[in-house]
PDB file of C-alpha atoms in Angstrom:
ATOM      1  CA  MET U   1       0.000   0.000   0.000  1.00 92.00           C
ATOM      2  CA  LEU U   2       1.375   3.347  -1.049  1.00 92.00           C
ATOM      3  CA  LEU U   3       0.322   6.328   1.046  1.00 94.00           C
ATOM      4  CA  VAL U   4       0.713   9.321  -1.269  1.00 93.00           C
ATOM      5  CA  ASP U   5       1.257  12.899  -0.175  1.00 91.00           C
ATOM      6  CA  CYS U   6      -0.047  14.683  -3.271  1.00 88.00           C
ATOM      7  CA  TRP U   7       2.125  17.709  -2.678  1.00 88.00           C
ATOM      8  CA  SER U   8       5.240  15.548  -3.000  1.00 90.00           C
ATOM      9  CA  ILE U   9       4.396  15.319  -6.715  1.00 90.00           C
ATOM     10  CA  LEU U  10       5.692  18.872  -7.104  1.00 90.00           C
ATOM     11  CA  ASP U  11       9.240  17.621  -6.451  1.00 93.00           C
ATOM     12  CA  GLU U  12      10.747  16.379  -9.730  1.00 94.00           C
ATOM     13  CA  GLU U  13      12.884  13.615  -8.150  1.00 95.00           C
ATOM     14  CA  ARG U  14       9.953  12.182  -6.165  1.00 94.00           C
ATOM     15  CA  ARG U  15       7.739  12.372  -9.239  1.00 94.00           C
ATOM     16  CA  ARG U  16      10.346  10.446 -11.266  1.00 95.00           C
ATOM     17  CA  ARG U  17      10.636   7.758  -8.596  1.00 95.00           C
ATOM     18  CA  LEU U  18       6.848   7.418  -8.248  1.00 95.00           C
ATOM     19  CA  LYS U  19       6.469   7.127 -12.027  1.00 96.00           C
ATOM     20  CA  ALA U  20       9.051   4.312 -12.080  1.00 96.00           C
ATOM     21  CA  PHE U  21       7.269   2.632  -9.177  1.00 95.00           C
ATOM     22  CA  ASP U  22       3.934   2.866 -11.029  1.00 95.00           C
ATOM     23  CA  SER U  23       5.339   1.307 -14.188  1.00 95.00           C
ATOM     24  CA  ALA U  24       6.552  -1.748 -12.242  1.00 94.00           C
ATOM     25  CA  ALA U  25       3.693  -2.002  -9.708  1.00 92.00           C
ATOM     26  CA  GLN U  26       2.315  -5.464  -9.071  1.00 92.00           C
ATOM     27  CA  PRO U  27      -1.471  -6.125  -8.870  1.00 90.00           C
ATOM     28  CA  TRP U  28      -1.261  -6.168  -5.078  1.00 91.00           C
ATOM     29  CA  VAL U  29      -0.091  -2.541  -4.914  1.00 94.00           C
ATOM     30  CA  ALA U  30      -2.637   0.221  -4.303  1.00 93.00           C
ATOM     31  CA  ALA U  31      -2.504   3.871  -3.367  1.00 93.00           C
ATOM     32  CA  VAL U  32      -4.293   5.805  -0.657  1.00 95.00           C
ATOM     33  CA  VAL U  33      -4.406   9.534  -1.347  1.00 93.00           C
ATOM     34  CA  PRO U  34      -5.403  11.845   1.519  1.00 92.00           C
ATOM     35  CA  TRP U  35      -6.999  15.011   0.108  1.00 88.00           C
ATOM     36  CA  ASN U  36      -8.641  17.561   2.366  1.00 83.00           C
ATOM     37  CA  ARG U  37     -11.242  19.215   0.141  1.00 79.00           C
ATOM     38  CA  ALA U  38     -11.779  21.932   2.747  1.00 80.00           C
ATOM     39  CA  ASP U  39      -8.123  22.989   2.568  1.00 80.00           C
ATOM     40  CA  THR U  40      -7.841  26.222   0.540  1.00 77.00           C
ATOM     41  CA  PRO U  41      -4.765  25.172  -1.533  1.00 77.00           C
ATOM     42  CA  CYS U  42      -6.577  21.982  -2.574  1.00 77.00           C
ATOM     43  CA  GLN U  43      -9.473  23.975  -4.031  1.00 80.00           C
ATOM     44  CA  GLY U  44      -7.501  26.388  -6.220  1.00 83.00           C
ATOM     45  CA  ASP U  45      -5.441  26.164  -9.389  1.00 86.00           C
ATOM     46  CA  GLU U  46      -2.495  24.686  -7.526  1.00 86.00           C
ATOM     47  CA  GLY U  47      -4.706  21.862  -6.221  1.00 86.00           C
ATOM     48  CA  ARG U  48      -5.961  21.091  -9.736  1.00 88.00           C
ATOM     49  CA  GLN U  49      -2.357  21.121 -10.989  1.00 91.00           C
ATOM     50  CA  VAL U  50      -1.296  18.684  -8.260  1.00 90.00           C
ATOM     51  CA  LYS U  51      -4.200  16.342  -9.049  1.00 91.00           C
ATOM     52  CA  ALA U  52      -3.381  16.405 -12.781  1.00 93.00           C
ATOM     53  CA  GLU U  53       0.289  15.710 -12.101  1.00 94.00           C
ATOM     54  CA  LEU U  54      -0.661  12.838  -9.798  1.00 93.00           C
ATOM     55  CA  GLU U  55      -2.751  11.334 -12.629  1.00 93.00           C
ATOM     56  CA  ARG U  56       0.223  11.559 -15.014  1.00 95.00           C
ATOM     57  CA  THR U  57       2.632  10.137 -12.449  1.00 95.00           C
ATOM     58  CA  LEU U  58       0.641   7.129 -11.151  1.00 95.00           C
ATOM     59  CA  PRO U  59      -1.760   6.225 -13.984  1.00 96.00           C
ATOM     60  CA  SER U  60      -1.720   2.429 -13.509  1.00 94.00           C
ATOM     61  CA  ILE U  61      -2.070   2.351  -9.732  1.00 95.00           C
ATOM     62  CA  LEU U  62      -4.802   5.015  -9.710  1.00 94.00           C
ATOM     63  CA  ASP U  63      -6.735   3.347 -12.532  1.00 93.00           C
ATOM     64  CA  ARG U  64      -6.584  -0.039 -10.804  1.00 92.00           C
ATOM     65  CA  GLY U  65      -7.791   1.579  -7.571  1.00 91.00           C
ATOM     66  CA  ARG U  66     -10.784   3.147  -9.311  1.00 92.00           C
ATOM     67  CA  ARG U  67     -11.970  -0.299 -10.390  1.00 90.00           C
ATOM     68  CA  THR U  68     -12.443  -1.412  -6.784  1.00 88.00           C
ATOM     69  CA  ASP U  69     -15.081  -0.932  -4.114  1.00 87.00           C
ATOM     70  CA  PHE U  70     -12.752   1.436  -2.252  1.00 86.00           C
ATOM     71  CA  ARG U  71     -12.206   3.982  -5.052  1.00 88.00           C
ATOM     72  CA  ILE U  72     -12.305   6.787  -2.479  1.00 90.00           C
ATOM     73  CA  ALA U  73      -8.765   5.684  -1.585  1.00 91.00           C
ATOM     74  CA  VAL U  74      -7.429   7.003  -4.904  1.00 90.00           C
ATOM     75  CA  ASN U  75      -9.991   9.737  -5.522  1.00 89.00           C
ATOM     76  CA  GLY U  76      -9.028  11.530  -2.320  1.00 90.00           C
ATOM     77  CA  VAL U  77      -9.659  10.496   1.270  1.00 93.00           C
ATOM     78  CA  PRO U  78     -11.129  13.654   2.819  1.00 92.00           C
ATOM     79  CA  THR U  79     -10.925  12.973   6.578  1.00 92.00           C
ATOM     80  CA  LEU U  80      -9.171  10.881   9.179  1.00 93.00           C
ATOM     81  CA  LYS U  81     -12.470   9.031   9.799  1.00 94.00           C
ATOM     82  CA  ALA U  82     -12.730   8.179   6.089  1.00 93.00           C
ATOM     83  CA  PHE U  83      -9.103   7.030   6.147  1.00 94.00           C
ATOM     84  CA  THR U  84      -9.696   4.673   9.092  1.00 95.00           C
ATOM     85  CA  ASP U  85     -12.861   3.388   7.382  1.00 94.00           C
ATOM     86  CA  VAL U  86     -11.234   2.649   4.028  1.00 94.00           C
ATOM     87  CA  LEU U  87      -7.905   1.273   5.272  1.00 94.00           C
ATOM     88  CA  PRO U  88      -9.155  -2.225   6.290  1.00 95.00           C
ATOM     89  CA  SER U  89     -10.852  -2.658   2.894  1.00 92.00           C
ATOM     90  CA  VAL U  90      -7.695  -1.692   1.042  1.00 94.00           C
ATOM     91  CA  VAL U  91      -5.516  -4.028   3.099  1.00 94.00           C
ATOM     92  CA  ALA U  92      -7.968  -6.944   2.712  1.00 94.00           C
ATOM     93  CA  HIS U  93      -8.164  -6.425  -1.057  1.00 93.00           C
ATOM     94  CA  LEU U  94      -4.388  -6.233  -1.419  1.00 93.00           C
ATOM     95  CA  THR U  95      -3.939  -9.358   0.676  1.00 93.00           C
ATOM     96  CA  ARG U  96      -6.351 -11.256  -1.594  1.00 92.00           C
ATOM     97  CA  GLN U  97      -4.561  -9.967  -4.690  1.00 93.00           C
ATOM     98  CA  TYR U  98      -1.187 -11.013  -3.321  1.00 93.00           C
ATOM     99  CA  LEU U  99      -2.351 -14.504  -2.383  1.00 92.00           C
ATOM    100  CA  LYS U 100      -4.058 -14.892  -5.742  1.00 92.00           C
ATOM    101  CA  LYS U 101      -1.330 -13.555  -8.039  1.00 91.00           C
ATOM    102  CA  ALA U 102       2.051 -13.667  -6.317  1.00 89.00           C
ATOM    103  CA  GLU U 103       4.509 -16.205  -7.635  1.00 88.00           C
ATOM    104  CA  ALA U 104       5.467 -18.952  -5.202  1.00 84.00           C
ATOM    105  CA  HIS U 105       9.153 -19.757  -4.657  1.00 85.00           C
ATOM    106  CA  PRO U 106       9.315 -23.134  -2.896  1.00 82.00           C
ATOM    107  CA  PRO U 107      12.696 -24.186  -1.541  1.00 84.00           C
ATOM    108  CA  GLU U 108      14.905 -26.372  -3.685  1.00 88.00           C
ATOM    109  CA  GLY U 109      15.285 -30.033  -2.857  1.00 86.00           C
ATOM    110  CA  PRO U 110      12.980 -32.999  -2.508  1.00 86.00           C
ATOM    111  CA  HIS U 111       9.278 -32.395  -2.141  1.00 81.00           C
ATOM    112  CA  PHE U 112       7.518 -34.070   0.746  1.00 82.00           C
ATOM    113  CA  GLU U 113       3.783 -34.387   0.874  1.00 85.00           C
ATOM    114  CA  GLN U 114       2.291 -32.474   3.768  1.00 83.00           C
ATOM    115  CA  PRO U 115       0.915 -34.648   6.564  1.00 84.00           C
ATOM    116  CA  ARG U 116      -2.869 -34.769   6.725  1.00 84.00           C
ATOM    117  CA  LEU U 117      -4.989 -35.209   9.784  1.00 83.00           C
ATOM    118  CA  LYS U 118      -7.144 -38.295   9.739  1.00 82.00           C
ATOM    119  CA  GLY U 119     -10.027 -39.292  11.941  1.00 77.00           C
ATOM    120  CA  PRO U 120      -9.578 -41.746  14.804  1.00 77.00           C
ATOM    121  CA  THR U 121      -8.866 -45.337  13.925  1.00 76.00           C
ATOM    122  CA  TYR U 122     -10.675 -48.068  15.790  1.00 75.00           C
ATOM    123  CA  PRO U 123      -9.787 -51.735  15.988  1.00 73.00           C
ATOM    124  CA  PRO U 124     -11.892 -53.919  13.733  1.00 71.00           C
ATOM    125  CA  TYR U 125     -15.221 -55.037  15.233  1.00 69.00           C
ATOM    126  CA  THR U 126     -15.146 -58.668  16.268  1.00 67.00           C
ATOM    127  CA  THR U 127     -17.993 -60.799  17.369  1.00 66.00           C
ATOM    128  CA  ALA U 128     -17.215 -62.312  20.706  1.00 63.00           C
ATOM    129  CA  GLY U 129     -19.638 -65.054  21.725  1.00 63.00           C
ATOM    130  CA  PRO U 130     -22.519 -64.689  24.156  1.00 65.00           C
ATOM    131  CA  ASP U 131     -22.162 -62.552  27.268  1.00 63.00           C
ATOM    132  CA  PRO U 132     -22.027 -64.986  30.204  1.00 63.00           C
ATOM    133  CA  ARG U 133     -23.238 -62.320  32.653  1.00 67.00           C
ATOM    134  CA  GLY U 134     -26.318 -61.168  30.883  1.00 61.00           C
ATOM    135  CA  GLU U 135     -29.469 -62.765  29.603  1.00 60.00           C
ATOM    136  CA  ALA U 136     -30.083 -62.916  25.939  1.00 52.00           C
TER     137      ALA U 136
END
């Protein structure tokens, strides 16, 4: 999970590194973008410029995030409450993506079958003659 400070996009070196990260991002990588809509700089021309630059810098990660049930994570998380609400969904989704798509690297050497639990085993039923203590 990549927590993005939108204003860091204004720094050319950070923008370059984020663009490289986006181009190599695996399916289990997502972004969370805090964006306080009530903040004056976010509402003006500078805010629109930052958003546009963010779109150019992280196109793959943002697009993938918009195709999920937690699209608010990439469209701008407006409050701390919204952040704490969306975070578990993002983490759960990324965990599922990782388990589904990550490549396994088993250790080299012989493969042993994993032990399996089995139910209890009972001795075979035998018929023992009549019970001398009871009546039949």
